[in-house]
mmCIF file with all atom_site columns, C-alpha atoms in Angstrom:
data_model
loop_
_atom_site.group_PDB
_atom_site.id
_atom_site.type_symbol
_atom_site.label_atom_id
_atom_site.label_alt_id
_atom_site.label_comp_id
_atom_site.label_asym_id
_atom_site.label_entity_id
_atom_site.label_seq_id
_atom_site.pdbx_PDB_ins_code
_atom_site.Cartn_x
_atom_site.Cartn_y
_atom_site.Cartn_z
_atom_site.occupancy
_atom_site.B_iso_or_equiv
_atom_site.pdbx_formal_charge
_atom_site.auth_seq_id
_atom_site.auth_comp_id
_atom_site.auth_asym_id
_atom_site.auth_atom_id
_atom_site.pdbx_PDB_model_num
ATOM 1  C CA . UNK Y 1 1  ? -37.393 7.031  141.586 1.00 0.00 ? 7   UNK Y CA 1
ATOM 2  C CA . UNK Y 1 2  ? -35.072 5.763  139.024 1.00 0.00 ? 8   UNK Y CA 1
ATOM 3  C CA . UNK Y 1 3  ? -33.125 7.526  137.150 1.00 0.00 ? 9   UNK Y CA 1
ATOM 4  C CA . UNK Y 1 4  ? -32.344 6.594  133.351 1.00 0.00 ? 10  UNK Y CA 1
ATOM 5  C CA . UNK Y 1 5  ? -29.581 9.033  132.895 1.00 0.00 ? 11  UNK Y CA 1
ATOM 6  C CA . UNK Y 1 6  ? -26.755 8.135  135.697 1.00 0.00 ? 12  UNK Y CA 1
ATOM 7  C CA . UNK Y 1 7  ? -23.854 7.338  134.110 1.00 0.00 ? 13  UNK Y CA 1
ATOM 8  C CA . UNK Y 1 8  ? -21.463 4.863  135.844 1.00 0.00 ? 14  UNK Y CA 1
ATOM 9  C CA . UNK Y 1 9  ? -17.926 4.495  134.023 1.00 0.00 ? 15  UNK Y CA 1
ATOM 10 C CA . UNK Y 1 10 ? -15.206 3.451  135.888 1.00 0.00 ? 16  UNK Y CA 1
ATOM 11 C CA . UNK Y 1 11 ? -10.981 3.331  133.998 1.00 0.00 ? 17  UNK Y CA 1
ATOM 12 C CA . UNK Y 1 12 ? -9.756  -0.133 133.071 1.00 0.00 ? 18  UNK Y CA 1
ATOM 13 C CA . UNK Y 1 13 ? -6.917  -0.820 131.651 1.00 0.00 ? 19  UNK Y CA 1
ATOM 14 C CA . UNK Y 1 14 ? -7.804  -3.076 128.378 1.00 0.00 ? 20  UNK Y CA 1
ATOM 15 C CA . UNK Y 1 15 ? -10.201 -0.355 126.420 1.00 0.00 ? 21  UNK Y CA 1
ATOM 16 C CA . UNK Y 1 16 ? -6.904  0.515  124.069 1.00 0.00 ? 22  UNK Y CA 1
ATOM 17 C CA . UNK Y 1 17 ? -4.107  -0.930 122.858 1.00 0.00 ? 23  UNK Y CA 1
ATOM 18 C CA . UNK Y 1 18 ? -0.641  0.187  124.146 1.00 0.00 ? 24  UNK Y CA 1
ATOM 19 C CA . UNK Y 1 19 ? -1.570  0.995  127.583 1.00 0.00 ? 25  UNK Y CA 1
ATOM 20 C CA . UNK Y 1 20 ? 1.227   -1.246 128.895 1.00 0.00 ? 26  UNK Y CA 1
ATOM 21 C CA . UNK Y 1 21 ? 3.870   0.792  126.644 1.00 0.00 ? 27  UNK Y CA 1
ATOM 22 C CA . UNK Y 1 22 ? 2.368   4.108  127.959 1.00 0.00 ? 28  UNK Y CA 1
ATOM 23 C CA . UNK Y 1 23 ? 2.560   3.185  131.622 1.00 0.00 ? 29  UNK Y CA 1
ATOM 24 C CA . UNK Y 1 24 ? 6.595   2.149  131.076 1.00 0.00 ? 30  UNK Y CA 1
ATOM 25 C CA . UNK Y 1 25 ? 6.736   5.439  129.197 1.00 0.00 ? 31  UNK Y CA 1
ATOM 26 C CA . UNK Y 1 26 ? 5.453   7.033  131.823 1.00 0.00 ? 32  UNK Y CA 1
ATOM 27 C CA . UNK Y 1 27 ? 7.455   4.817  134.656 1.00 0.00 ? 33  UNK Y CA 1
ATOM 28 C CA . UNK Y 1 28 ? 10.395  6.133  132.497 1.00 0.00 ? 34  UNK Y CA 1
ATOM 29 C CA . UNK Y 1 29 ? 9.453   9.882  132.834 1.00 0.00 ? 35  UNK Y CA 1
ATOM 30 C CA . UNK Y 1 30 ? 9.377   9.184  136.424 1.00 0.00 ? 36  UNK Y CA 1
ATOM 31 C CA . UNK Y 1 31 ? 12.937  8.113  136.399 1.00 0.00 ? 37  UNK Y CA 1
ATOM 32 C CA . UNK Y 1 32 ? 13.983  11.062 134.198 1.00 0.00 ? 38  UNK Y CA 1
ATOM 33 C CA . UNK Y 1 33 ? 12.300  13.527 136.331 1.00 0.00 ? 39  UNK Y CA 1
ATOM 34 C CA . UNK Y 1 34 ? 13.398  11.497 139.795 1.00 0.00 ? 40  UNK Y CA 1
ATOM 35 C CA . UNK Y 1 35 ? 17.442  11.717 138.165 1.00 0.00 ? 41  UNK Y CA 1
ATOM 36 C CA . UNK Y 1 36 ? 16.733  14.997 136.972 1.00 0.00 ? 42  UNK Y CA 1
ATOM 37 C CA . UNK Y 1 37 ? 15.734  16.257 140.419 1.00 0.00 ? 43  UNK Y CA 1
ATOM 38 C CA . UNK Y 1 38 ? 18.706  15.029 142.107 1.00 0.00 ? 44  UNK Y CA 1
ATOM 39 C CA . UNK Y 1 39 ? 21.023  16.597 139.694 1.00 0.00 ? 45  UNK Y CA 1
ATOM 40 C CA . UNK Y 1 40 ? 19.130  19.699 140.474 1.00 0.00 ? 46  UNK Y CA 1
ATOM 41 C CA . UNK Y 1 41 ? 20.154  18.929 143.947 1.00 0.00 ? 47  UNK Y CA 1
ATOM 42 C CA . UNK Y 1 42 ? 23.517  18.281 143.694 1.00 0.00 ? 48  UNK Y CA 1
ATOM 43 C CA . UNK Y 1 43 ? 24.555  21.522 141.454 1.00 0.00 ? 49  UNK Y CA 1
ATOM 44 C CA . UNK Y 1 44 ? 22.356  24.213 143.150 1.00 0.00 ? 50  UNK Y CA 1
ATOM 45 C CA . UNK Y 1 45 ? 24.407  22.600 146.189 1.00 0.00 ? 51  UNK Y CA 1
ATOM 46 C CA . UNK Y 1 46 ? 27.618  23.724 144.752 1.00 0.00 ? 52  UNK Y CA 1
ATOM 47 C CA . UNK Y 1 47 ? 26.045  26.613 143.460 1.00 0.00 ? 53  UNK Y CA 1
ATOM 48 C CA . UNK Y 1 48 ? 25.496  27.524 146.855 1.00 0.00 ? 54  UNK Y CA 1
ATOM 49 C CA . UNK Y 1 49 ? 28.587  26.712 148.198 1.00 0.00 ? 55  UNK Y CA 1
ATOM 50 C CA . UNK Y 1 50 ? 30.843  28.348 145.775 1.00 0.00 ? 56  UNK Y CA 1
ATOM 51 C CA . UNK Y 1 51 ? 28.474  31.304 145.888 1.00 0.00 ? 57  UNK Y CA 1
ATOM 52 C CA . UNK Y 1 52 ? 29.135  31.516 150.430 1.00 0.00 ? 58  UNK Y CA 1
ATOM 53 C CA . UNK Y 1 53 ? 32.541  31.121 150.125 1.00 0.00 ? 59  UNK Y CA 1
ATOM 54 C CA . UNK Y 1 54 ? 33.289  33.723 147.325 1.00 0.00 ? 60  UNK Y CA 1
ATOM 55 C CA . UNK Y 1 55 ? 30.635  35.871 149.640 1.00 0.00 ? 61  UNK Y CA 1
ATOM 56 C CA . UNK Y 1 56 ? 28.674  36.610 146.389 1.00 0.00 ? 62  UNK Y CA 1
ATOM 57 C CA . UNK Y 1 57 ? 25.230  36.413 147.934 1.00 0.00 ? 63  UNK Y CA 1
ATOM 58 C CA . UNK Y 1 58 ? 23.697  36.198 144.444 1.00 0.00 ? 64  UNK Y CA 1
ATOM 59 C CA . UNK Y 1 59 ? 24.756  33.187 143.732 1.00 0.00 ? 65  UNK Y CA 1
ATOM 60 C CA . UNK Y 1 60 ? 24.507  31.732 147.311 1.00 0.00 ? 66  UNK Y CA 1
ATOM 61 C CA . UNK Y 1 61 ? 20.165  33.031 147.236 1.00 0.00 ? 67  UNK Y CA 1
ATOM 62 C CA . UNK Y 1 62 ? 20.204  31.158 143.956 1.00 0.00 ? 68  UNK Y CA 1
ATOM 63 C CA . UNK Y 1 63 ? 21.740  27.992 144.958 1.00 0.00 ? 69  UNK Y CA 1
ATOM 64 C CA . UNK Y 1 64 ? 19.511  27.851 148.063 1.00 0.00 ? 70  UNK Y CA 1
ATOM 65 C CA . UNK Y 1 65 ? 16.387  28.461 145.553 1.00 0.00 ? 71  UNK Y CA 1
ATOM 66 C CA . UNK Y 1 66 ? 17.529  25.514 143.050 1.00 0.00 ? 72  UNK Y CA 1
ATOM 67 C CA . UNK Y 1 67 ? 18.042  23.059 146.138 1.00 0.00 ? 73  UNK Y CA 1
ATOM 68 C CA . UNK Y 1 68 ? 14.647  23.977 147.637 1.00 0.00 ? 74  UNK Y CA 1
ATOM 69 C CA . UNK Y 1 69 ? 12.417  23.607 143.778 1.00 0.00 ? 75  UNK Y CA 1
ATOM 70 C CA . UNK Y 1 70 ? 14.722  20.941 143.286 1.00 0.00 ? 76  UNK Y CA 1
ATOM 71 C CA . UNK Y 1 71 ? 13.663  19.254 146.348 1.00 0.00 ? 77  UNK Y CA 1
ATOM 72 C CA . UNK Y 1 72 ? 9.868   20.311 145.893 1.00 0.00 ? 78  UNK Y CA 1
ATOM 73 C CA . UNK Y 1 73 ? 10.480  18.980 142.103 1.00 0.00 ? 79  UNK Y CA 1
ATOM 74 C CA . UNK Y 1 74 ? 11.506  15.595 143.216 1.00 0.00 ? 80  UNK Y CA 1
ATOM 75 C CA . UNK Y 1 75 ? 8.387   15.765 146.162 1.00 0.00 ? 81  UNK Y CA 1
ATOM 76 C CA . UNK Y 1 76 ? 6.067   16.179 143.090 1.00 0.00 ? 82  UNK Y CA 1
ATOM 77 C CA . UNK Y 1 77 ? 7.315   13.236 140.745 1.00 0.00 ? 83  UNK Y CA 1
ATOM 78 C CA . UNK Y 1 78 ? 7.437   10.941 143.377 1.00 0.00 ? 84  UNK Y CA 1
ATOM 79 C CA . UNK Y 1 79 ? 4.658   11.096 144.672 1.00 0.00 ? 85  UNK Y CA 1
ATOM 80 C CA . UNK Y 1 80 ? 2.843   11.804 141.573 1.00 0.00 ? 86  UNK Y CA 1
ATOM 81 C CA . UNK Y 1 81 ? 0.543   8.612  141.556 1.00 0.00 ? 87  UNK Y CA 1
ATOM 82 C CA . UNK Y 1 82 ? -0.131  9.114  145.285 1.00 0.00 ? 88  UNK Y CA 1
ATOM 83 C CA . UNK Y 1 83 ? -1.735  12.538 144.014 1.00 0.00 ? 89  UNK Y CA 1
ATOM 84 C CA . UNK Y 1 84 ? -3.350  11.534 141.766 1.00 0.00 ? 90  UNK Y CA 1
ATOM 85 C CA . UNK Y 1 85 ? -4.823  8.535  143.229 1.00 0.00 ? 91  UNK Y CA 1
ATOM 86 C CA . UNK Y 1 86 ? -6.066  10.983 145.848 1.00 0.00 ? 92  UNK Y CA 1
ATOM 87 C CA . UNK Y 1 87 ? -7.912  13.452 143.438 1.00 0.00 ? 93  UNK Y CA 1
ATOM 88 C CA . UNK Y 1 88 ? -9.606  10.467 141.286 1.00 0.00 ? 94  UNK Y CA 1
ATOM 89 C CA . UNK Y 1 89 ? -10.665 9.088  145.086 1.00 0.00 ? 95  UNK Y CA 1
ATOM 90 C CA . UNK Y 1 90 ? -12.176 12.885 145.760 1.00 0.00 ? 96  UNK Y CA 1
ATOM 91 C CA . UNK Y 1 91 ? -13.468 12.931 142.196 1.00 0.00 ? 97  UNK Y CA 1
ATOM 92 C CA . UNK Y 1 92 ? -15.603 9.982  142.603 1.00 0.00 ? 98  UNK Y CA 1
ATOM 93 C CA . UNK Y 1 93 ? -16.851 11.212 145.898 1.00 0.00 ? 99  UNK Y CA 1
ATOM 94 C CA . UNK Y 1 94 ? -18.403 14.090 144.029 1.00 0.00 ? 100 UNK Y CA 1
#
């Protein structure tokens, strides 16, 4: 049987104009986020450190908590077109 109403659209990449500036706009948020995430790194680090050796454990549970989302943070940008990718694969398999 054939059916009139399927609908079979698939993204390409010359419908609008500008999609080459918003894909180095985006590359660039990647970078933001990417540097941002290691500076999250680096100072929950000494947040941490300071907070052992002054044995404030307030500080030290927050420094280890900034290093970890940090870490997740940077797990998530990076591999944010590897996510997606794999959701748009899983959509179309719908």
């Amino acid at each position: 049987m054939l059916n009139l109403l399927a609908v079979n659209i698939s993204p390409n990449t010359s419908g609008l104009p500008g999609i080459t500036e918003l894909e180095n706009i985006v590359g660039a948020l990647l970078t933001v986020g990417l540097v941002a995430a290691v500076a999250g790194v680096i100072v929950s680090a000494i947040v941490w450190a300071l907070g052992h050796h002054s044995s404030n454990p307030n500080h030290t549970s927050r420094g280890k908590t900034g290093v970890l989302a940090s870490l997740i943070a940077a797990l998530l940008v990076g591999g944010a077109d590897v996510l997606v990718n794999f959701f748009v694969g899983a959509g179309h398999a719908l």
